[in-house]
PDB file of C-alpha atoms in Angstrom:
ATOM      1  CA  UNK A   1      55.789 -38.716  63.724  1.00 58.00           C
ATOM      2  CA  UNK A   2      59.480 -37.796  63.192  1.00 59.00           C
ATOM      3  CA  UNK A   3      59.947 -37.201  66.930  1.00 68.00           C
ATOM      4  CA  UNK A   4      58.587 -40.678  67.780  1.00 62.00           C
ATOM      5  CA  UNK A   5      61.012 -42.332  65.372  1.00 60.00           C
ATOM      6  CA  UNK A   6      63.963 -40.362  66.807  1.00 67.00           C
ATOM      7  CA  UNK A   7      63.047 -41.633  70.331  1.00 73.00           C
ATOM      8  CA  UNK A   8      62.775 -45.214  69.218  1.00 61.00           C
ATOM      9  CA  UNK A   9      66.167 -44.935  67.483  1.00 69.00           C
ATOM     10  CA  UNK A  10      67.742 -43.484  70.648  1.00 71.00           C
ATOM     11  CA  UNK A  11      66.250 -46.291  72.828  1.00 67.00           C
ATOM     12  CA  UNK A  12      67.530 -48.916  70.378  1.00 62.00           C
ATOM     13  CA  UNK A  13      71.013 -47.417  70.404  1.00 67.00           C
ATOM     14  CA  UNK A  14      71.096 -47.097  74.229  1.00 69.00           C
ATOM     15  CA  UNK A  15      69.949 -50.773  74.576  1.00 63.00           C
ATOM     16  CA  UNK A  16      72.709 -51.891  72.195  1.00 61.00           C
ATOM     17  CA  UNK A  17      75.338 -49.994  74.191  1.00 66.00           C
ATOM     18  CA  UNK A  18      74.029 -51.184  77.494  1.00 63.00           C
ATOM     19  CA  UNK A  19      73.948 -54.883  76.558  1.00 57.00           C
ATOM     20  CA  UNK A  20      77.438 -54.609  74.833  1.00 59.00           C
ATOM     21  CA  UNK A  21      78.869 -53.187  78.074  1.00 64.00           C
ATOM     22  CA  UNK A  22      77.259 -55.930  80.090  1.00 59.00           C
ATOM     23  CA  UNK A  23      78.761 -58.455  77.688  1.00 58.00           C
ATOM     24  CA  UNK A  24      82.207 -57.095  78.364  1.00 61.00           C
ATOM     25  CA  UNK A  25      81.894 -56.646  82.214  1.00 58.00           C
ATOM     26  CA  UNK A  26      80.059 -59.737  83.320  1.00 52.00           C
ATOM     27  CA  UNK A  27      81.192 -63.301  83.217  1.00 52.00           C
ATOM     28  CA  UNK A  28      81.666 -65.560  80.225  1.00 54.00           C
ATOM     29  CA  UNK A  29      78.381 -67.326  80.928  1.00 57.00           C
ATOM     30  CA  UNK A  30      76.311 -64.171  80.286  1.00 61.00           C
ATOM     31  CA  UNK A  31      78.615 -62.549  77.749  1.00 57.00           C
ATOM     32  CA  UNK A  32      77.151 -64.440  74.839  1.00 62.00           C
ATOM     33  CA  UNK A  33      73.662 -63.747  76.011  1.00 64.00           C
ATOM     34  CA  UNK A  34      74.438 -60.044  76.348  1.00 56.00           C
ATOM     35  CA  UNK A  35      76.105 -59.882  72.934  1.00 56.00           C
ATOM     36  CA  UNK A  36      72.964 -61.505  71.518  1.00 62.00           C
ATOM     37  CA  UNK A  37      70.866 -58.866  73.258  1.00 61.00           C
ATOM     38  CA  UNK A  38      73.141 -56.124  72.010  1.00 57.00           C
ATOM     39  CA  UNK A  39      72.915 -57.555  68.406  1.00 62.00           C
ATOM     40  CA  UNK A  40      69.130 -57.664  68.773  1.00 64.00           C
ATOM     41  CA  UNK A  41      69.170 -54.036  69.712  1.00 61.00           C
ATOM     42  CA  UNK A  42      71.436 -53.306  66.748  1.00 62.00           C
ATOM     43  CA  UNK A  43      68.975 -55.046  64.397  1.00 72.00           C
ATOM     44  CA  UNK A  44      66.100 -53.183  65.960  1.00 65.00           C
ATOM     45  CA  UNK A  45      68.059 -49.999  65.502  1.00 63.00           C
ATOM     46  CA  UNK A  46      68.589 -50.795  61.796  1.00 69.00           C
ATOM     47  CA  UNK A  47      64.916 -51.748  61.231  1.00 67.00           C
ATOM     48  CA  UNK A  48      63.785 -48.603  62.989  1.00 62.00           C
ATOM     49  CA  UNK A  49      66.095 -46.505  60.941  1.00 64.00           C
ATOM     50  CA  UNK A  50      64.926 -48.190  57.680  1.00 68.00           C
ATOM     51  CA  UNK A  51      61.219 -47.767  58.594  1.00 71.00           C
ATOM     52  CA  UNK A  52      61.785 -44.252  59.865  1.00 61.00           C
ATOM     53  CA  UNK A  53      63.561 -43.247  56.690  1.00 59.00           C
ATOM     54  CA  UNK A  54      60.811 -44.653  54.481  1.00 63.00           C
ATOM     55  CA  UNK A  55      58.118 -42.979  56.543  1.00 62.00           C
ATOM     56  CA  UNK A  56      60.087 -39.677  56.544  1.00 55.00           C
ATOM     57  CA  UNK A  57      60.483 -39.958  52.731  1.00 54.00           C
ATOM     58  CA  UNK A  58      56.869 -40.927  52.151  1.00 55.00           C
ATOM     59  CA  UNK A  59      55.597 -38.231  54.515  1.00 51.00           C
ATOM     60  CA  UNK A  60      56.821 -35.291  52.437  1.00 53.00           C
ATOM     61  CA  UNK A  61      55.743 -37.107  49.286  1.00 50.00           C
ATOM     62  CA  UNK A  62      52.230 -37.554  50.736  1.00 55.00           C
ATOM     63  CA  UNK A  63      52.257 -33.957  51.894  1.00 59.00           C
ATOM     64  CA  UNK A  64      53.358 -32.865  48.409  1.00 62.00           C
ATOM     65  CA  UNK A  65      50.549 -34.877  46.921  1.00 58.00           C
ATOM     66  CA  UNK A  66      48.089 -33.391  49.351  1.00 64.00           C
ATOM     67  CA  UNK A  67      49.504 -29.934  48.674  1.00 66.00           C
ATOM     68  CA  UNK A  68      49.251 -30.521  44.997  1.00 70.00           C
ATOM     69  CA  UNK A  69      45.782 -31.976  45.306  1.00 64.00           C
ATOM     70  CA  UNK A  70      44.773 -28.978  47.515  1.00 70.00           C
ATOM     71  CA  UNK A  71      46.370 -26.547  44.981  1.00 73.00           C
ATOM     72  CA  UNK A  72      44.615 -28.328  42.098  1.00 73.00           C
ATOM     73  CA  UNK A  73      41.274 -28.115  43.975  1.00 72.00           C
ATOM     74  CA  UNK A  74      41.900 -24.451  44.666  1.00 77.00           C
ATOM     75  CA  UNK A  75      42.765 -23.970  41.014  1.00 76.00           C
ATOM     76  CA  UNK A  76      39.597 -25.816  40.001  1.00 80.00           C
ATOM     77  CA  UNK A  77      37.506 -23.804  42.374  1.00 79.00           C
ATOM     78  CA  UNK A  78      39.118 -20.622  41.113  1.00 80.00           C
ATOM     79  CA  UNK A  79      38.600 -21.586  37.507  1.00 84.00           C
ATOM     80  CA  UNK A  80      35.017 -22.670  38.265  1.00 84.00           C
ATOM     81  CA  UNK A  81      34.398 -19.376  39.979  1.00 84.00           C
ATOM     82  CA  UNK A  82      36.035 -17.493  37.050  1.00 83.00           C
ATOM     83  CA  UNK A  83      33.936 -19.517  34.563  1.00 84.00           C
ATOM     84  CA  UNK A  84      30.849 -18.702  36.565  1.00 86.00           C
ATOM     85  CA  UNK A  85      31.832 -15.068  36.661  1.00 86.00           C
ATOM     86  CA  UNK A  86      32.498 -15.154  32.890  1.00 86.00           C
ATOM     87  CA  UNK A  87      29.217 -16.868  32.237  1.00 86.00           C
ATOM     88  CA  UNK A  88      27.522 -14.247  34.405  1.00 89.00           C
ATOM     89  CA  UNK A  89      29.164 -11.439  32.552  1.00 87.00           C
ATOM     90  CA  UNK A  90      28.182 -12.992  29.268  1.00 88.00           C
ATOM     91  CA  UNK A  91      24.613 -13.375  30.465  1.00 90.00           C
ATOM     92  CA  UNK A  92      24.588  -9.812  31.641  1.00 87.00           C
ATOM     93  CA  UNK A  93      26.159  -8.576  28.391  1.00 86.00           C
ATOM     94  CA  UNK A  94      23.540 -10.592  26.393  1.00 89.00           C
ATOM     95  CA  UNK A  95      20.696  -9.127  28.494  1.00 88.00           C
ATOM     96  CA  UNK A  96      22.112  -5.677  28.108  1.00 86.00           C
ATOM     97  CA  UNK A  97      22.387  -6.137  24.298  1.00 88.00           C
ATOM     98  CA  UNK A  98      18.754  -7.407  24.084  1.00 88.00           C
ATOM     99  CA  UNK A  99      17.590  -4.585  26.228  1.00 89.00           C
ATOM    100  CA  UNK A 100      19.462  -2.053  24.039  1.00 86.00           C
ATOM    101  CA  UNK A 101      17.987  -3.740  20.931  1.00 90.00           C
ATOM    102  CA  UNK A 102      14.420  -3.469  22.376  1.00 89.00           C
ATOM    103  CA  UNK A 103      15.050   0.138  23.345  1.00 87.00           C
ATOM    104  CA  UNK A 104      16.382   0.850  19.767  1.00 89.00           C
ATOM    105  CA  UNK A 105      13.367  -0.863  18.175  1.00 89.00           C
ATOM    106  CA  UNK A 106      10.966   1.064  20.454  1.00 88.00           C
ATOM    107  CA  UNK A 107      12.856   4.295  19.529  1.00 89.00           C
ATOM    108  CA  UNK A 108      12.527   3.487  15.783  1.00 89.00           C
ATOM    109  CA  UNK A 109       8.800   2.675  16.144  1.00 87.00           C
ATOM    110  CA  UNK A 110       8.220   5.893  17.974  1.00 88.00           C
ATOM    111  CA  UNK A 111      10.161   7.840  15.406  1.00 88.00           C
ATOM    112  CA  UNK A 112       8.180   6.074  12.597  1.00 90.00           C
ATOM    113  CA  UNK A 113       4.894   6.880  14.245  1.00 87.00           C
ATOM    114  CA  UNK A 114       5.984  10.470  14.735  1.00 89.00           C
ATOM    115  CA  UNK A 115       6.888  10.746  11.081  1.00 89.00           C
ATOM    116  CA  UNK A 116       3.509   9.221  10.051  1.00 89.00           C
ATOM    117  CA  UNK A 117       1.655  11.583  12.243  1.00 91.00           C
ATOM    118  CA  UNK A 118       3.582  14.548  10.892  1.00 88.00           C
ATOM    119  CA  UNK A 119       2.936  13.396   7.308  1.00 89.00           C
ATOM    120  CA  UNK A 120      -0.769  12.961   8.048  1.00 90.00           C
ATOM    121  CA  UNK A 121      -0.983  16.386   9.671  1.00 89.00           C
ATOM    122  CA  UNK A 122       0.931  17.874   6.634  1.00 88.00           C
ATOM    123  CA  UNK A 123      -1.400  16.098   4.202  1.00 89.00           C
ATOM    124  CA  UNK A 124      -4.471  17.365   6.084  1.00 90.00           C
ATOM    125  CA  UNK A 125      -3.011  20.852   6.149  1.00 91.00           C
ATOM    126  CA  UNK A 126      -2.308  20.671   2.382  1.00 89.00           C
ATOM    127  CA  UNK A 127      -5.870  19.459   1.752  1.00 91.00           C
ATOM    128  CA  UNK A 128      -7.290  22.335   3.838  1.00 90.00           C
ATOM    129  CA  UNK A 129      -5.168  24.804   1.956  1.00 90.00           C
ATOM    130  CA  UNK A 130      -6.203  23.217  -1.367  1.00 90.00           C
ATOM    131  CA  UNK A 131      -9.883  23.434  -0.394  1.00 91.00           C
ATOM    132  CA  UNK A 132      -9.468  26.970   0.739  1.00 89.00           C
ATOM    133  CA  UNK A 133      -7.706  27.861  -2.460  1.00 92.00           C
ATOM    134  CA  UNK A 134     -10.391  26.213  -4.568  1.00 91.00           C
ATOM    135  CA  UNK A 135     -13.094  28.008  -2.689  1.00 91.00           C
ATOM    136  CA  UNK A 136     -11.277  31.265  -3.147  1.00 90.00           C
ATOM    137  CA  UNK A 137     -10.760  30.598  -6.822  1.00 91.00           C
ATOM    138  CA  UNK A 138     -14.453  29.645  -7.184  1.00 92.00           C
ATOM    139  CA  UNK A 139     -15.477  32.804  -5.372  1.00 90.00           C
ATOM    140  CA  UNK A 140     -13.167  34.877  -7.623  1.00 89.00           C
ATOM    141  CA  UNK A 141     -14.512  33.117 -10.698  1.00 92.00           C
ATOM    142  CA  UNK A 142     -18.123  33.775  -9.705  1.00 91.00           C
ATOM    143  CA  UNK A 143     -17.250  37.413  -9.018  1.00 90.00           C
ATOM    144  CA  UNK A 144     -15.557  37.636 -12.370  1.00 90.00           C
ATOM    145  CA  UNK A 145     -18.412  36.117 -14.204  1.00 89.00           C
ATOM    146  CA  UNK A 146     -20.789  38.407 -12.389  1.00 86.00           C
ATOM    147  CA  UNK A 147     -18.729  41.411 -13.380  1.00 81.00           C
ATOM    148  CA  UNK A 148     -18.505  40.218 -16.915  1.00 80.00           C
ATOM    149  CA  UNK A 149     -22.276  39.702 -17.071  1.00 75.00           C
ATOM    150  CA  UNK A 150     -22.865  43.112 -15.650  1.00 70.00           C
ATOM    151  CA  UNK A 151     -20.437  44.574 -18.083  1.00 65.00           C
ATOM    152  CA  UNK A 152     -22.123  42.631 -20.906  1.00 64.00           C
ATOM    153  CA  UNK A 153     -25.524  43.707 -19.867  1.00 60.00           C
ATOM    154  CA  UNK A 154     -24.367  47.318 -19.543  1.00 56.00           C
ATOM    155  CA  UNK A 155     -22.872  47.129 -23.116  1.00 53.00           C
ATOM    156  CA  UNK A 156     -25.929  45.489 -24.761  1.00 62.00           C
ATOM    157  CA  UNK A 157     -26.905  47.397 -27.877  1.00 81.00           C
ATOM    158  CA  UNK A 158     -30.345  48.015 -29.186  1.00 84.00           C
ATOM    159  CA  UNK A 159     -29.615  45.730 -32.071  1.00 86.00           C
ATOM    160  CA  UNK A 160     -28.593  42.923 -29.746  1.00 88.00           C
ATOM    161  CA  UNK A 161     -31.693  43.391 -27.691  1.00 89.00           C
ATOM    162  CA  UNK A 162     -33.736  43.052 -30.923  1.00 90.00           C
ATOM    163  CA  UNK A 163     -31.807  39.922 -31.875  1.00 90.00           C
ATOM    164  CA  UNK A 164     -32.698  38.331 -28.542  1.00 91.00           C
ATOM    165  CA  UNK A 165     -36.358  39.181 -28.968  1.00 90.00           C
ATOM    166  CA  UNK A 166     -36.378  37.808 -32.488  1.00 90.00           C
ATOM    167  CA  UNK A 167     -34.641  34.641 -31.400  1.00 90.00           C
ATOM    168  CA  UNK A 168     -37.213  34.065 -28.663  1.00 89.00           C
ATOM    169  CA  UNK A 169     -40.040  34.545 -31.183  1.00 88.00           C
ATOM    170  CA  UNK A 170     -38.532  31.943 -33.549  1.00 89.00           C
ATOM    171  CA  UNK A 171     -38.054  29.194 -30.947  1.00 87.00           C
ATOM    172  CA  UNK A 172     -41.548  29.834 -29.628  1.00 86.00           C
ATOM    173  CA  UNK A 173     -42.858  29.344 -33.171  1.00 85.00           C
ATOM    174  CA  UNK A 174     -40.874  26.304 -34.314  1.00 87.00           C
ATOM    175  CA  UNK A 175     -37.847  24.187 -33.518  1.00 88.00           C
ATOM    176  CA  UNK A 176     -34.264  25.387 -34.287  1.00 89.00           C
ATOM    177  CA  UNK A 177     -30.765  24.277 -33.640  1.00 88.00           C
ATOM    178  CA  UNK A 178     -28.406  26.935 -32.290  1.00 87.00           C
ATOM    179  CA  UNK A 179     -26.596  27.268 -35.599  1.00 88.00           C
ATOM    180  CA  UNK A 180     -29.860  27.148 -37.514  1.00 88.00           C
ATOM    181  CA  UNK A 181     -31.284  29.954 -35.333  1.00 88.00           C
ATOM    182  CA  UNK A 182     -28.161  32.125 -35.902  1.00 90.00           C
ATOM    183  CA  UNK A 183     -28.490  31.554 -39.664  1.00 89.00           C
ATOM    184  CA  UNK A 184     -32.163  32.526 -39.511  1.00 87.00           C
ATOM    185  CA  UNK A 185     -31.315  35.776 -37.631  1.00 89.00           C
ATOM    186  CA  UNK A 186     -28.646  36.531 -40.118  1.00 90.00           C
ATOM    187  CA  UNK A 187     -31.140  35.890 -42.943  1.00 90.00           C
ATOM    188  CA  UNK A 188     -33.369  38.445 -41.182  1.00 85.00           C
ATOM    189  CA  UNK A 189     -30.588  41.009 -41.433  1.00 89.00           C
ATOM    190  CA  UNK A 190     -28.761  40.861 -38.109  1.00 89.00           C
ATOM    191  CA  UNK A 191     -24.992  40.824 -38.104  1.00 89.00           C
ATOM    192  CA  UNK A 192     -23.241  37.534 -37.224  1.00 89.00           C
ATOM    193  CA  UNK A 193     -22.246  39.033 -33.864  1.00 91.00           C
ATOM    194  CA  UNK A 194     -25.781  40.287 -33.025  1.00 90.00           C
ATOM    195  CA  UNK A 195     -27.359  36.950 -34.342  1.00 90.00           C
ATOM    196  CA  UNK A 196     -24.962  34.911 -32.148  1.00 91.00           C
ATOM    197  CA  UNK A 197     -25.661  37.134 -29.160  1.00 92.00           C
ATOM    198  CA  UNK A 198     -29.400  36.638 -29.659  1.00 89.00           C
ATOM    199  CA  UNK A 199     -29.080  32.856 -29.902  1.00 89.00           C
ATOM    200  CA  UNK A 200     -26.900  32.667 -26.809  1.00 87.00           C
ATOM    201  CA  UNK A 201     -29.029  34.847 -24.542  1.00 90.00           C
ATOM    202  CA  UNK A 202     -32.387  33.160 -24.633  1.00 87.00           C
ATOM    203  CA  UNK A 203     -33.642  30.517 -22.347  1.00 87.00           C
ATOM    204  CA  UNK A 204     -33.717  27.372 -24.469  1.00 87.00           C
ATOM    205  CA  UNK A 205     -32.957  23.621 -24.211  1.00 89.00           C
ATOM    206  CA  UNK A 206     -31.321  22.606 -27.458  1.00 89.00           C
ATOM    207  CA  UNK A 207     -32.018  18.919 -26.827  1.00 89.00           C
ATOM    208  CA  UNK A 208     -35.678  19.750 -26.453  1.00 91.00           C
ATOM    209  CA  UNK A 209     -35.493  21.683 -29.728  1.00 89.00           C
ATOM    210  CA  UNK A 210     -34.044  18.575 -31.306  1.00 91.00           C
ATOM    211  CA  UNK A 211     -36.892  16.488 -30.043  1.00 92.00           C
ATOM    212  CA  UNK A 212     -39.454  19.016 -31.457  1.00 91.00           C
ATOM    213  CA  UNK A 213     -37.618  19.132 -34.806  1.00 91.00           C
ATOM    214  CA  UNK A 214     -37.489  15.336 -34.998  1.00 91.00           C
ATOM    215  CA  UNK A 215     -41.271  15.079 -34.304  1.00 91.00           C
ATOM    216  CA  UNK A 216     -41.943  17.707 -37.001  1.00 89.00           C
ATOM    217  CA  UNK A 217     -39.885  15.742 -39.564  1.00 90.00           C
ATOM    218  CA  UNK A 218     -41.562  12.404 -39.027  1.00 90.00           C
ATOM    219  CA  UNK A 219     -44.956  14.149 -39.100  1.00 87.00           C
ATOM    220  CA  UNK A 220     -44.069  15.391 -42.565  1.00 86.00           C
ATOM    221  CA  UNK A 221     -42.406  12.359 -44.092  1.00 88.00           C
ATOM    222  CA  UNK A 222     -40.890   8.984 -43.306  1.00 90.00           C
ATOM    223  CA  UNK A 223     -37.443   8.502 -41.759  1.00 90.00           C
ATOM    224  CA  UNK A 224     -35.318   5.745 -40.461  1.00 90.00           C
ATOM    225  CA  UNK A 225     -33.624   6.491 -37.039  1.00 89.00           C
ATOM    226  CA  UNK A 226     -30.218   6.969 -38.639  1.00 90.00           C
ATOM    227  CA  UNK A 227     -31.753   9.033 -41.416  1.00 91.00           C
ATOM    228  CA  UNK A 228     -33.565  11.207 -38.935  1.00 92.00           C
ATOM    229  CA  UNK A 229     -30.343  11.767 -36.897  1.00 91.00           C
ATOM    230  CA  UNK A 230     -28.501  12.739 -40.145  1.00 91.00           C
ATOM    231  CA  UNK A 231     -31.284  15.167 -41.063  1.00 90.00           C
ATOM    232  CA  UNK A 232     -31.113  16.825 -37.584  1.00 91.00           C
ATOM    233  CA  UNK A 233     -27.328  17.120 -37.855  1.00 91.00           C
ATOM    234  CA  UNK A 234     -27.812  18.704 -41.246  1.00 91.00           C
ATOM    235  CA  UNK A 235     -30.087  21.286 -39.537  1.00 87.00           C
ATOM    236  CA  UNK A 236     -27.200  22.182 -37.239  1.00 90.00           C
ATOM    237  CA  UNK A 237     -27.800  20.006 -34.158  1.00 91.00           C
ATOM    238  CA  UNK A 238     -24.795  18.322 -32.602  1.00 91.00           C
ATOM    239  CA  UNK A 239     -24.646  14.554 -32.904  1.00 91.00           C
ATOM    240  CA  UNK A 240     -25.406  14.220 -29.315  1.00 92.00           C
ATOM    241  CA  UNK A 241     -28.557  16.478 -29.524  1.00 92.00           C
ATOM    242  CA  UNK A 242     -29.661  14.906 -32.821  1.00 92.00           C
ATOM    243  CA  UNK A 243     -29.367  11.373 -31.280  1.00 92.00           C
ATOM    244  CA  UNK A 244     -31.277  12.525 -28.186  1.00 93.00           C
ATOM    245  CA  UNK A 245     -33.987  14.030 -30.419  1.00 91.00           C
ATOM    246  CA  UNK A 246     -34.429  10.791 -32.475  1.00 92.00           C
ATOM    247  CA  UNK A 247     -34.504   8.580 -29.370  1.00 89.00           C
ATOM    248  CA  UNK A 248     -37.049  10.688 -27.381  1.00 92.00           C
ATOM    249  CA  UNK A 249     -39.998  10.830 -29.794  1.00 89.00           C
ATOM    250  CA  UNK A 250     -42.959   8.544 -30.054  1.00 88.00           C
ATOM    251  CA  UNK A 251     -42.343   6.606 -33.259  1.00 87.00           C
ATOM    252  CA  UNK A 252     -42.759   3.047 -34.716  1.00 88.00           C
ATOM    253  CA  UNK A 253     -39.692   2.536 -36.996  1.00 89.00           C
ATOM    254  CA  UNK A 254     -41.413  -0.405 -38.703  1.00 86.00           C
ATOM    255  CA  UNK A 255     -44.311   1.921 -39.718  1.00 90.00           C
ATOM    256  CA  UNK A 256     -41.774   4.435 -40.857  1.00 88.00           C
ATOM    257  CA  UNK A 257     -40.209   1.798 -43.129  1.00 89.00           C
ATOM    258  CA  UNK A 258     -43.753   0.908 -44.513  1.00 90.00           C
ATOM    259  CA  UNK A 259     -44.452   4.644 -45.220  1.00 88.00           C
ATOM    260  CA  UNK A 260     -41.093   5.112 -46.859  1.00 88.00           C
ATOM    261  CA  UNK A 261     -41.688   1.944 -49.064  1.00 89.00           C
ATOM    262  CA  UNK A 262     -45.079   3.419 -50.162  1.00 89.00           C
ATOM    263  CA  UNK A 263     -43.496   6.781 -50.947  1.00 87.00           C
ATOM    264  CA  UNK A 264     -40.898   5.117 -53.152  1.00 86.00           C
ATOM    265  CA  UNK A 265     -43.631   3.107 -55.025  1.00 88.00           C
ATOM    266  CA  UNK A 266     -45.755   6.241 -55.530  1.00 85.00           C
ATOM    267  CA  UNK A 267     -43.113   7.807 -57.761  1.00 85.00           C
ATOM    268  CA  UNK A 268     -41.177   4.873 -59.261  1.00 86.00           C
ATOM    269  CA  UNK A 269     -41.195   1.090 -59.683  1.00 86.00           C
ATOM    270  CA  UNK A 270     -39.112  -1.376 -57.513  1.00 83.00           C
ATOM    271  CA  UNK A 271     -38.603  -5.022 -57.276  1.00 87.00           C
ATOM    272  CA  UNK A 272     -39.039  -6.509 -53.851  1.00 88.00           C
ATOM    273  CA  UNK A 273     -35.321  -6.862 -53.283  1.00 88.00           C
ATOM    274  CA  UNK A 274     -34.570  -3.511 -54.883  1.00 89.00           C
ATOM    275  CA  UNK A 275     -37.078  -1.828 -52.498  1.00 86.00           C
ATOM    276  CA  UNK A 276     -35.557  -3.605 -49.543  1.00 86.00           C
ATOM    277  CA  UNK A 277     -32.023  -2.503 -50.596  1.00 88.00           C
ATOM    278  CA  UNK A 278     -33.205   1.024 -50.983  1.00 87.00           C
ATOM    279  CA  UNK A 279     -34.776   1.159 -47.519  1.00 86.00           C
ATOM    280  CA  UNK A 280     -31.588  -0.322 -46.050  1.00 89.00           C
ATOM    281  CA  UNK A 281     -29.644   2.405 -47.871  1.00 91.00           C
ATOM    282  CA  UNK A 282     -31.949   4.923 -46.201  1.00 84.00           C
ATOM    283  CA  UNK A 283     -30.865   3.628 -42.825  1.00 87.00           C
ATOM    284  CA  UNK A 284     -33.583   1.041 -41.980  1.00 88.00           C
ATOM    285  CA  UNK A 285     -32.530  -2.275 -40.578  1.00 88.00           C
ATOM    286  CA  UNK A 286     -32.970  -5.372 -42.664  1.00 89.00           C
ATOM    287  CA  UNK A 287     -35.806  -6.459 -40.530  1.00 89.00           C
ATOM    288  CA  UNK A 288     -37.573  -3.093 -40.786  1.00 89.00           C
ATOM    289  CA  UNK A 289     -36.924  -2.820 -44.581  1.00 87.00           C
ATOM    290  CA  UNK A 290     -38.306  -6.343 -45.091  1.00 90.00           C
ATOM    291  CA  UNK A 291     -41.368  -5.415 -43.033  1.00 90.00           C
ATOM    292  CA  UNK A 292     -41.902  -2.249 -45.159  1.00 85.00           C
ATOM    293  CA  UNK A 293     -41.707  -4.262 -48.400  1.00 88.00           C
ATOM    294  CA  UNK A 294     -44.249  -6.791 -47.043  1.00 88.00           C
ATOM    295  CA  UNK A 295     -46.614  -3.999 -46.019  1.00 88.00           C
ATOM    296  CA  UNK A 296     -46.759  -2.619 -49.573  1.00 82.00           C
ATOM    297  CA  UNK A 297     -47.534  -6.082 -51.064  1.00 84.00           C
ATOM    298  CA  UNK A 298     -44.009  -7.050 -52.596  1.00 75.00           C
TER     299      UNK A 298
END
């Protein structure tokens, strides 16, 4: 573009010189015409110079704009690429962090499972050791008891053997509590040690003895349930055995109340209410006491 403008300028300058020379050389008739042509070439030269200068000035500006635009585009592309790379790095870092978190959680879960398994195995081992220890202690206790029994049997005296035989005879004859049997043996002349040995070395069910004793008592005289339990306790039975004895006999407590009421009237006088109160005092319920008073006609 610049070369083209230079050529036009040179042509305009040459034309101006050419026509100026013609105006000087040729006749007066053509001189004005040649001067006019020379002036036209001058004007053309000026116009071409102005246009060429403008174009030359604009051309670098346009090129600068293009260069700037190209640079800006390159910068934008670079920034975009850098942003994409940064985003890619962030995504990779995030994925790596998530993967590390998952691996850490999996490791913790595995460690927890391992600890639980170890704790379970330790507990099972402790339970086995405990059972083995208990079995060992039970075996040792059984052996100890066996040895004690053997030693006891080996050390039994003639007097103790007699106490055992006498105790068996008594419980076969009538009912006794353990303490009552010991007292009976002592009454027979055995020492407390021998009497106790005799009572503790016979085959006997003390609850069944309580039942037999309870049956003997109500066959002899009338009792309320609580009165019978108290009587059995007085005879040396425990509260548990006495209660068992009173609850395991065949008895009608209302009929016992009627018998007791008649016994009271046989040796003294009572009003109806006085008799009912006396029966209640003896342990009968109000219902049974009232029944007893009714049965004797009060």
